[in-house]
XYZ file of C-alpha atoms in Angstrom:
505
model
C -16.349 33.312 3.701
C -19.588 31.742 3.235
C -21.185 28.959 1.877
C -22.076 29.507 -1.967
C -19.427 32.388 -2.236
C -17.903 32.319 -5.770
C -14.616 33.549 -5.851
C -11.116 33.355 -7.979
C -8.493 31.580 -6.740
C -4.589 30.594 -7.416
C -3.719 26.955 -6.086
C -0.406 27.332 -4.438
C -0.462 23.705 -3.116
C -1.780 20.221 -2.869
C -3.231 18.416 -0.171
C -2.666 14.828 0.588
C -5.893 13.694 -1.081
C -4.537 15.610 -4.267
C -7.079 18.430 -3.916
C -5.683 21.601 -4.879
C -5.240 24.677 -1.969
C -5.644 28.097 -2.434
C -6.062 31.052 -0.478
C -8.448 33.673 -0.594
C -7.681 36.721 1.561
C -5.953 34.575 4.139
C -8.541 31.885 4.167
C -7.719 28.209 3.059
C -9.693 26.447 0.352
C -9.258 22.848 -0.678
C -10.765 22.540 -4.006
C -10.972 18.982 -5.539
C -9.574 18.500 -9.130
C -7.609 21.793 -9.244
C -4.024 21.509 -9.954
C -1.170 23.299 -8.603
C -0.649 26.421 -10.438
C -3.956 26.516 -12.075
C -6.429 29.939 -11.408
C -9.618 28.550 -11.102
C -13.502 29.774 -10.134
C -14.724 28.172 -7.241
C -17.916 27.743 -5.196
C -17.718 27.587 -1.425
C -19.292 24.212 -0.591
C -18.706 24.055 3.498
C -16.966 26.911 5.055
C -15.543 26.706 8.565
C -13.732 29.063 10.559
C -10.113 29.072 9.020
C -10.666 26.966 5.998
C -13.410 25.810 3.758
C -14.232 23.303 0.924
C -14.780 24.371 -2.752
C -16.143 23.050 -5.749
C -14.472 23.688 -9.106
C -16.260 25.591 -11.363
C -13.970 26.631 -14.488
C -10.349 26.965 -15.183
C -9.502 30.506 -15.846
C -5.943 29.848 -16.383
C -4.852 26.325 -16.644
C -1.652 25.601 -14.842
C 1.325 24.336 -16.915
C 1.150 20.816 -15.023
C -2.754 20.439 -16.320
C -3.163 17.755 -18.739
C -6.125 16.651 -20.518
C -7.338 13.557 -19.026
C -7.241 9.898 -20.554
C -10.695 9.114 -19.168
C -13.766 11.163 -19.720
C -14.948 9.852 -16.151
C -11.912 11.118 -14.549
C -13.464 14.179 -12.751
C -16.352 12.258 -11.519
C -14.827 8.576 -10.567
C -13.280 8.106 -7.242
C -10.258 5.963 -8.735
C -8.148 8.662 -10.747
C -7.763 11.671 -8.367
C -4.963 13.651 -10.376
C -5.579 12.106 -13.869
C -5.536 16.009 -14.673
C -1.680 16.412 -13.465
C 0.990 15.734 -15.679
C 2.895 12.372 -14.485
C 5.977 14.214 -13.815
C 4.281 16.738 -11.393
C 2.296 13.285 -10.019
C 5.508 12.161 -8.787
C 6.906 15.359 -6.995
C 3.599 15.250 -5.159
C 4.081 11.762 -3.843
C 7.441 12.431 -2.962
C 6.366 15.692 -1.264
C 3.604 13.530 0.720
C 5.990 10.714 1.986
C 8.593 13.731 3.085
C 5.564 15.511 4.668
C 4.404 12.661 6.685
C 8.062 11.623 7.759
C 8.717 15.700 9.176
C 5.094 15.705 10.597
C 4.191 12.491 11.997
C 7.703 10.803 12.368
C 9.494 13.736 13.667
C 12.386 13.571 11.334
C 14.288 16.563 10.512
C 14.271 18.169 6.983
C 18.125 17.304 6.969
C 17.504 13.543 8.116
C 14.502 13.195 5.368
C 16.922 14.640 2.706
C 19.877 12.604 3.770
C 17.850 9.227 3.085
C 15.079 9.868 0.551
C 16.037 8.715 -3.169
C 13.393 9.634 -5.908
C 10.103 7.720 -6.493
C 10.557 4.994 -9.196
C 8.235 5.948 -11.517
C 6.536 4.012 -14.716
C 7.058 4.760 -18.252
C 3.842 4.125 -18.985
C 1.475 4.794 -16.433
C -2.156 3.506 -17.770
C -3.234 0.088 -18.360
C -1.270 -1.133 -15.683
C -3.511 -2.977 -13.512
C -3.693 -6.738 -13.009
C -6.961 -6.829 -11.114
C -10.235 -5.171 -11.184
C -13.308 -5.415 -9.051
C -16.356 -3.740 -10.808
C -19.579 -3.386 -9.112
C -23.109 -3.615 -11.077
C -26.184 -1.777 -10.432
C -29.044 -0.764 -12.321
C -30.028 2.239 -14.466
C -32.829 4.578 -14.601
C -34.168 2.125 -17.261
C -33.928 -0.832 -15.466
C -30.981 -1.896 -17.120
C -28.000 -3.450 -15.507
C -24.837 -1.351 -15.519
C -21.135 -1.558 -14.253
C -18.342 0.512 -13.719
C -16.848 2.402 -10.803
C -18.161 4.524 -8.008
C -18.560 8.141 -7.941
C -15.980 9.902 -5.634
C -17.184 9.275 -1.793
C -20.386 8.069 -3.223
C -21.856 4.499 -4.157
C -23.726 5.569 -7.576
C -21.963 3.884 -10.514
C -20.856 5.466 -13.067
C -21.344 3.344 -16.448
C -17.976 2.603 -17.841
C -16.494 -0.678 -18.966
C -13.252 0.830 -20.409
C -11.461 2.044 -17.431
C -7.975 3.706 -18.380
C -6.296 1.843 -15.598
C -7.228 -1.746 -16.454
C -6.127 -4.034 -19.107
C -8.154 -4.102 -22.783
C -9.761 -7.265 -22.152
C -11.840 -6.227 -19.169
C -14.078 -4.228 -21.395
C -14.906 -7.385 -23.615
C -15.737 -9.190 -20.629
C -17.856 -6.810 -18.953
C -19.997 -6.357 -22.259
C -20.392 -10.164 -22.111
C -21.419 -10.109 -18.711
C -23.835 -7.490 -19.212
C -25.493 -8.935 -22.159
C -25.584 -12.461 -20.410
C -27.782 -10.395 -17.491
C -30.089 -8.551 -20.218
C -30.539 -11.555 -22.238
C -31.354 -13.945 -19.239
C -33.285 -11.273 -16.980
C -30.851 -11.493 -14.157
C -30.743 -8.309 -11.413
C -27.839 -6.660 -10.475
C -27.943 -6.444 -6.667
C -29.368 -3.411 -4.962
C -27.804 -2.531 -1.813
C -30.591 -0.929 -0.286
C -33.093 -3.839 -0.704
C -30.362 -6.606 -0.157
C -32.388 -8.202 -3.635
C -30.332 -8.782 -6.818
C -28.261 -11.395 -7.754
C -24.975 -10.160 -9.500
C -22.774 -7.678 -7.023
C -19.377 -7.896 -8.556
C -17.383 -9.070 -11.260
C -13.377 -9.579 -10.503
C -11.167 -9.568 -13.250
C -7.461 -10.878 -13.090
C -5.135 -10.595 -15.839
C -1.399 -12.484 -15.625
C 0.887 -9.850 -17.673
C 3.741 -12.540 -18.414
C 1.362 -15.757 -18.742
C -1.756 -13.901 -20.419
C -3.916 -16.018 -18.478
C -7.229 -14.316 -17.330
C -9.738 -14.745 -14.173
C -13.355 -13.905 -14.014
C -15.094 -14.343 -10.527
C -18.714 -13.180 -10.385
C -19.713 -12.206 -6.674
C -23.386 -13.269 -6.090
C -26.036 -12.472 -3.755
C -26.952 -16.388 -3.814
C -25.512 -19.920 -4.234
C -25.622 -20.355 -7.783
C -25.656 -18.589 -11.284
C -28.634 -19.419 -13.514
C -27.887 -20.629 -17.069
C -24.232 -20.267 -15.994
C -23.467 -22.506 -19.443
C -24.651 -19.327 -21.380
C -22.118 -17.142 -19.913
C -19.384 -19.648 -19.985
C -19.499 -20.121 -23.487
C -18.966 -16.536 -24.354
C -16.328 -15.896 -21.958
C -14.060 -19.130 -22.776
C -14.144 -17.690 -26.499
C -11.847 -15.008 -24.997
C -7.864 -15.461 -25.532
C -6.157 -16.508 -22.505
C -9.273 -17.418 -20.270
C -8.352 -19.526 -17.516
C -10.512 -19.482 -14.464
C -14.279 -18.654 -14.231
C -15.695 -18.723 -10.598
C -18.535 -17.580 -8.345
C -18.076 -16.260 -4.726
C -21.322 -16.199 -2.916
C -21.745 -13.176 -0.756
C -25.221 -12.923 1.029
C -23.840 -9.997 3.737
C -25.433 -6.814 4.052
C -22.068 -4.917 4.194
C -19.276 -3.210 2.021
C -17.197 -6.213 1.789
C -16.793 -7.378 -1.618
C -15.822 -10.927 -1.989
C -17.433 -13.550 -0.049
C -15.876 -16.406 2.013
C -15.187 -18.994 -0.336
C -15.577 -19.658 -4.449
C -16.982 -22.366 -6.711
C -15.223 -23.439 -9.890
C -17.528 -23.115 -12.977
C -14.937 -23.285 -15.627
C -11.061 -24.189 -15.898
C -9.392 -24.100 -12.896
C -9.850 -21.979 -9.606
C -6.291 -20.107 -10.188
C -4.209 -18.348 -12.651
C -0.347 -18.044 -12.903
C 1.789 -15.186 -13.074
C 5.547 -14.020 -12.517
C 7.370 -11.634 -10.594
C 10.767 -11.935 -11.776
C 11.735 -15.582 -12.540
C 9.438 -16.451 -9.319
C 6.008 -17.953 -10.408
C 2.993 -17.515 -8.301
C -0.458 -19.162 -8.294
C -3.007 -16.745 -7.474
C -6.899 -17.381 -6.472
C -9.860 -15.127 -6.178
C -9.103 -14.567 -2.635
C -5.314 -14.116 -3.147
C -3.708 -10.808 -2.321
C -1.383 -9.971 -4.950
C 0.349 -6.473 -5.839
C -2.135 -5.192 -8.405
C 1.043 -3.279 -10.746
C 3.383 -6.152 -11.728
C 5.287 -3.761 -13.389
C 6.409 -1.753 -10.586
C 5.777 -4.840 -8.142
C 9.228 -6.114 -9.811
C 10.990 -3.165 -8.986
C 9.684 -3.060 -5.676
C 10.319 -6.554 -4.609
C 13.975 -6.046 -6.650
C 14.642 -3.184 -4.219
C 13.468 -5.343 -1.195
C 16.266 -7.580 -2.411
C 18.720 -5.278 -2.872
C 18.150 -3.734 0.509
C 18.363 -6.798 2.276
C 21.630 -7.486 1.035
C 21.348 -11.381 1.148
C 24.522 -13.564 1.403
C 23.097 -16.745 1.755
C 23.499 -17.763 5.722
C 20.480 -15.099 6.802
C 16.956 -16.061 8.573
C 14.347 -13.915 7.382
C 11.068 -13.187 8.438
C 8.547 -11.694 6.090
C 5.613 -10.585 7.970
C 1.944 -9.839 6.582
C 3.178 -12.177 3.555
C 0.336 -12.772 1.638
C 0.855 -15.671 -1.163
C 4.505 -15.446 -0.400
C 5.213 -13.208 -2.874
C 8.223 -11.224 -1.263
C 8.949 -14.206 1.055
C 9.819 -16.308 -2.197
C 11.554 -13.554 -3.698
C 13.801 -13.411 -0.785
C 14.058 -17.191 -0.131
C 16.189 -17.298 -3.402
C 19.173 -15.720 -1.391
C 18.511 -16.240 2.009
C 19.180 -19.661 4.194
C 15.861 -19.392 5.739
C 12.515 -17.485 5.331
C 9.621 -18.070 7.421
C 6.233 -16.070 6.372
C 3.353 -14.923 8.480
C -0.037 -14.250 7.113
C -3.926 -14.204 8.638
C -5.456 -15.373 5.662
C -5.617 -19.297 5.747
C -6.588 -19.180 1.697
C -3.284 -17.088 1.379
C -0.924 -19.348 3.286
C -2.308 -22.056 1.225
C -1.410 -20.538 -1.862
C 2.231 -19.536 -0.476
C 2.696 -23.298 0.539
C 1.708 -24.147 -3.204
C 3.646 -21.073 -4.733
C 6.892 -22.460 -3.107
C 6.210 -26.003 -4.222
C 5.830 -25.075 -7.863
C 9.197 -23.073 -7.553
C 11.179 -25.859 -5.789
C 11.522 -23.429 -2.937
C 12.500 -25.658 0.237
C 13.784 -22.841 2.734
C 10.292 -20.937 3.336
C 8.084 -21.956 5.782
C 4.743 -20.342 6.453
C 2.271 -19.917 9.457
C -1.425 -18.558 9.509
C -2.113 -16.080 12.155
C -1.663 -12.145 13.102
C 1.850 -11.105 12.593
C 1.311 -9.280 16.112
C 0.506 -12.747 17.832
C 2.569 -15.139 15.595
C 6.011 -13.117 16.453
C 5.964 -12.649 19.912
C 4.613 -15.927 20.870
C 7.601 -17.534 18.832
C 9.712 -15.151 20.551
C 8.590 -15.924 23.952
C 8.404 -19.878 23.562
C 11.827 -19.813 21.811
C 12.783 -18.166 24.981
C 11.587 -20.922 27.353
C 12.754 -23.840 25.485
C 16.432 -22.382 24.960
C 16.952 -21.675 28.523
C 16.360 -17.744 28.403
C 18.360 -17.683 25.032
C 16.231 -15.438 22.619
C 15.455 -15.449 19.275
C 17.214 -13.498 16.536
C 16.421 -13.077 12.847
C 19.161 -11.308 10.428
C 16.680 -9.621 8.446
C 12.783 -8.869 8.845
C 10.906 -7.685 6.238
C 7.031 -6.057 6.948
C 4.315 -5.064 4.347
C 1.331 -4.604 6.734
C -1.972 -3.075 5.645
C -2.566 0.654 5.649
C -2.862 1.087 9.530
C 0.672 -0.411 9.899
C 1.960 -2.300 12.770
C 0.642 -3.045 15.801
C 2.976 -1.954 18.402
C 3.638 -5.025 20.064
C 4.712 -6.391 17.002
C 7.425 -3.512 16.824
C 8.537 -4.231 20.253
C 8.946 -7.988 19.348
C 10.969 -6.715 16.217
C 13.407 -4.522 18.402
C 14.064 -7.486 20.766
C 15.181 -9.863 17.564
C 17.457 -7.591 16.882
C 17.657 -7.827 13.190
C 20.504 -6.038 11.208
C 18.170 -4.855 8.928
C 14.221 -4.367 8.467
C 12.853 -3.528 5.308
C 9.393 -1.754 5.867
C 7.284 -1.910 2.603
C 4.334 0.531 3.017
C 0.946 1.607 1.162
C 0.352 4.418 3.844
C 3.208 6.688 4.356
C 1.152 8.446 7.175
C 1.602 4.882 9.426
C 4.875 3.991 8.016
C 6.565 7.339 9.779
C 4.789 6.687 13.054
C 6.160 3.123 13.159
C 9.230 4.675 12.117
C 9.312 6.680 14.728
C 9.017 4.136 17.273
C 11.983 1.963 15.781
C 14.292 4.944 15.289
C 13.728 5.395 18.997
C 14.631 1.895 19.732
C 17.993 1.602 18.097
C 17.596 1.755 14.664
C 18.246 4.480 11.743
C 16.924 4.895 8.390
C 19.346 3.989 5.825
C 17.164 4.762 2.482
C 13.656 5.621 2.030
C 12.388 5.433 -1.417
C 8.469 5.914 -2.957
C 7.526 3.285 -5.622
C 4.565 4.564 -7.663
C 2.563 1.517 -7.912
C -0.729 3.363 -8.459
C -0.592 6.197 -11.062
C -3.035 8.695 -11.538
C -4.118 8.502 -7.927
C -2.841 10.000 -4.839
C -1.511 6.912 -3.061
C 2.009 5.842 -3.231
C 3.997 2.742 -2.054
C 7.006 3.425 -0.386
C 10.040 1.273 0.938
C 12.391 1.626 3.751
C 15.852 0.208 4.919
C 16.555 0.348 8.346
C 19.597 -0.834 10.074
C 20.496 -1.571 13.446
C 22.818 1.319 15.131
C 26.204 0.356 15.936
C 27.549 1.085 19.550
C 29.992 3.079 18.232
C 27.277 5.665 16.677
C 25.736 6.057 20.147
C 26.636 9.770 21.280
C 29.306 10.178 24.398
C 31.802 12.278 25.508
C 35.256 10.932 26.591
C 36.468 12.864 29.841
C 39.985 12.014 31.122
C 40.824 13.225 34.790
C 44.364 13.262 35.793
C 45.206 11.631 38.976
C 45.653 15.139 41.103
C 42.276 16.032 40.212
C 40.817 13.369 42.570
C 43.009 14.135 45.370
C 41.017 13.211 48.420
C 40.478 16.913 49.752
C 38.774 17.647 46.523
C 36.741 14.562 46.410
C 35.756 15.559 50.017
C 34.266 18.911 49.016
C 31.437 16.958 47.016
C 31.083 18.889 43.636
C 27.621 20.001 43.127
C 26.038 18.781 40.106
C 25.976 22.432 38.546
C 30.097 21.960 38.802
C 30.270 18.671 37.338
C 27.705 19.738 34.278
C 30.127 22.428 33.733
C 33.183 20.508 33.669
C 31.735 18.454 31.139
C 30.671 21.086 29.022
C 34.061 22.581 28.748
C 35.568 19.072 28.182
C 32.959 18.906 25.205
C 34.004 22.293 23.986
C 37.542 21.619 24.015
C 37.021 18.316 22.112
C 35.095 19.691 19.221
């Protein structure tokens, strides 16, 4: 196969990034935007020895799983990789993605996986689900400010104020910001030159409280004529917080390190279940509140708390899972590296009148091992123990030092929440090699229309009666001194045990 070849190919599989996979005379092609079951015409863009990448030119015979995308920019935009796939088939793809990583990376057998997997938790309405969106700003060819999302694998902005995954209020807010920029001749930030003011707009929406936050990320310290923008934004029902976050760095990090209140307060509030959370511009908070409530409900179910347990929640963010679990546990300890998030966690505990949750600032892979070592020193060699440990790490998964400490603390249960099933599988391999077994594994679709899937796993500590052993009974006459003196060889002993094993089975 050569670059620029035009081929007709049937799509028979899906890659981990949602691309269609087809074969031409044994040669594998990866084709973005093709759906399993399609017959397509594609142009080879990059050809390697055994596989290549091709661009979808046209769909000759559409798959039964192909649907009309809700968004006109779905194919160009980098946010929705599989919007043209029916939602039922998306859930099958995500289930297979988790299973594939568990088998390929975790080393678990198909039989082991089948025994613990439960169906992916999907959404009834898989659009308009995001409570947070970050919109980059740029400039079009005519010099006008634009906003939208980056085209796939680029920093070219597709002008669009009406994302199908976001809430309806986003469009009105973005149009007001663009109008303010045009009227006051305020420039968008230019990544190449480092000039211009408006970099991003962060919008958060409380699904239960209906509160709205707008935070403009600016390449400077002030927003000129800010009162003109505020005057328009405050007319939107639910507007609660208007802030700016200075960011003058020349990198891809969106938010600055701090924020300044222009109007209202520095946060909005929302609920997961009956727990209230205070969310600032810098807070980590799950973007899909409908699915988050289901996810945390599973975490609580898997933890199976009776009221006398000590729980550690690692990578706790603003205490979302911690406070959910604190309703049922005796004591919860949360660890998070971001100081602002810990401040929010403590405030969230306070506003919910939860006094059995304590929070620590630091890296989980440092805080927990240090706590374990210090506890051992202070208690004359007695080791620290936890009944349940919950981890919800970033995409890179858990550090091995942290996993080692978890094993040392011997919790009865480990609840692992993951946004990347590849690193999840790697970490499960370690835990299952060190005294734990997977009891249940389930995907939760936090990100419909994209290739990403959240996973939640319950691991239980192996009991001694589950360790594999063989009971071999020896009669006294078999142990006479003459036989003992003959010093049975290793092969003879192995043969004896093998026969005993066959008889037992």
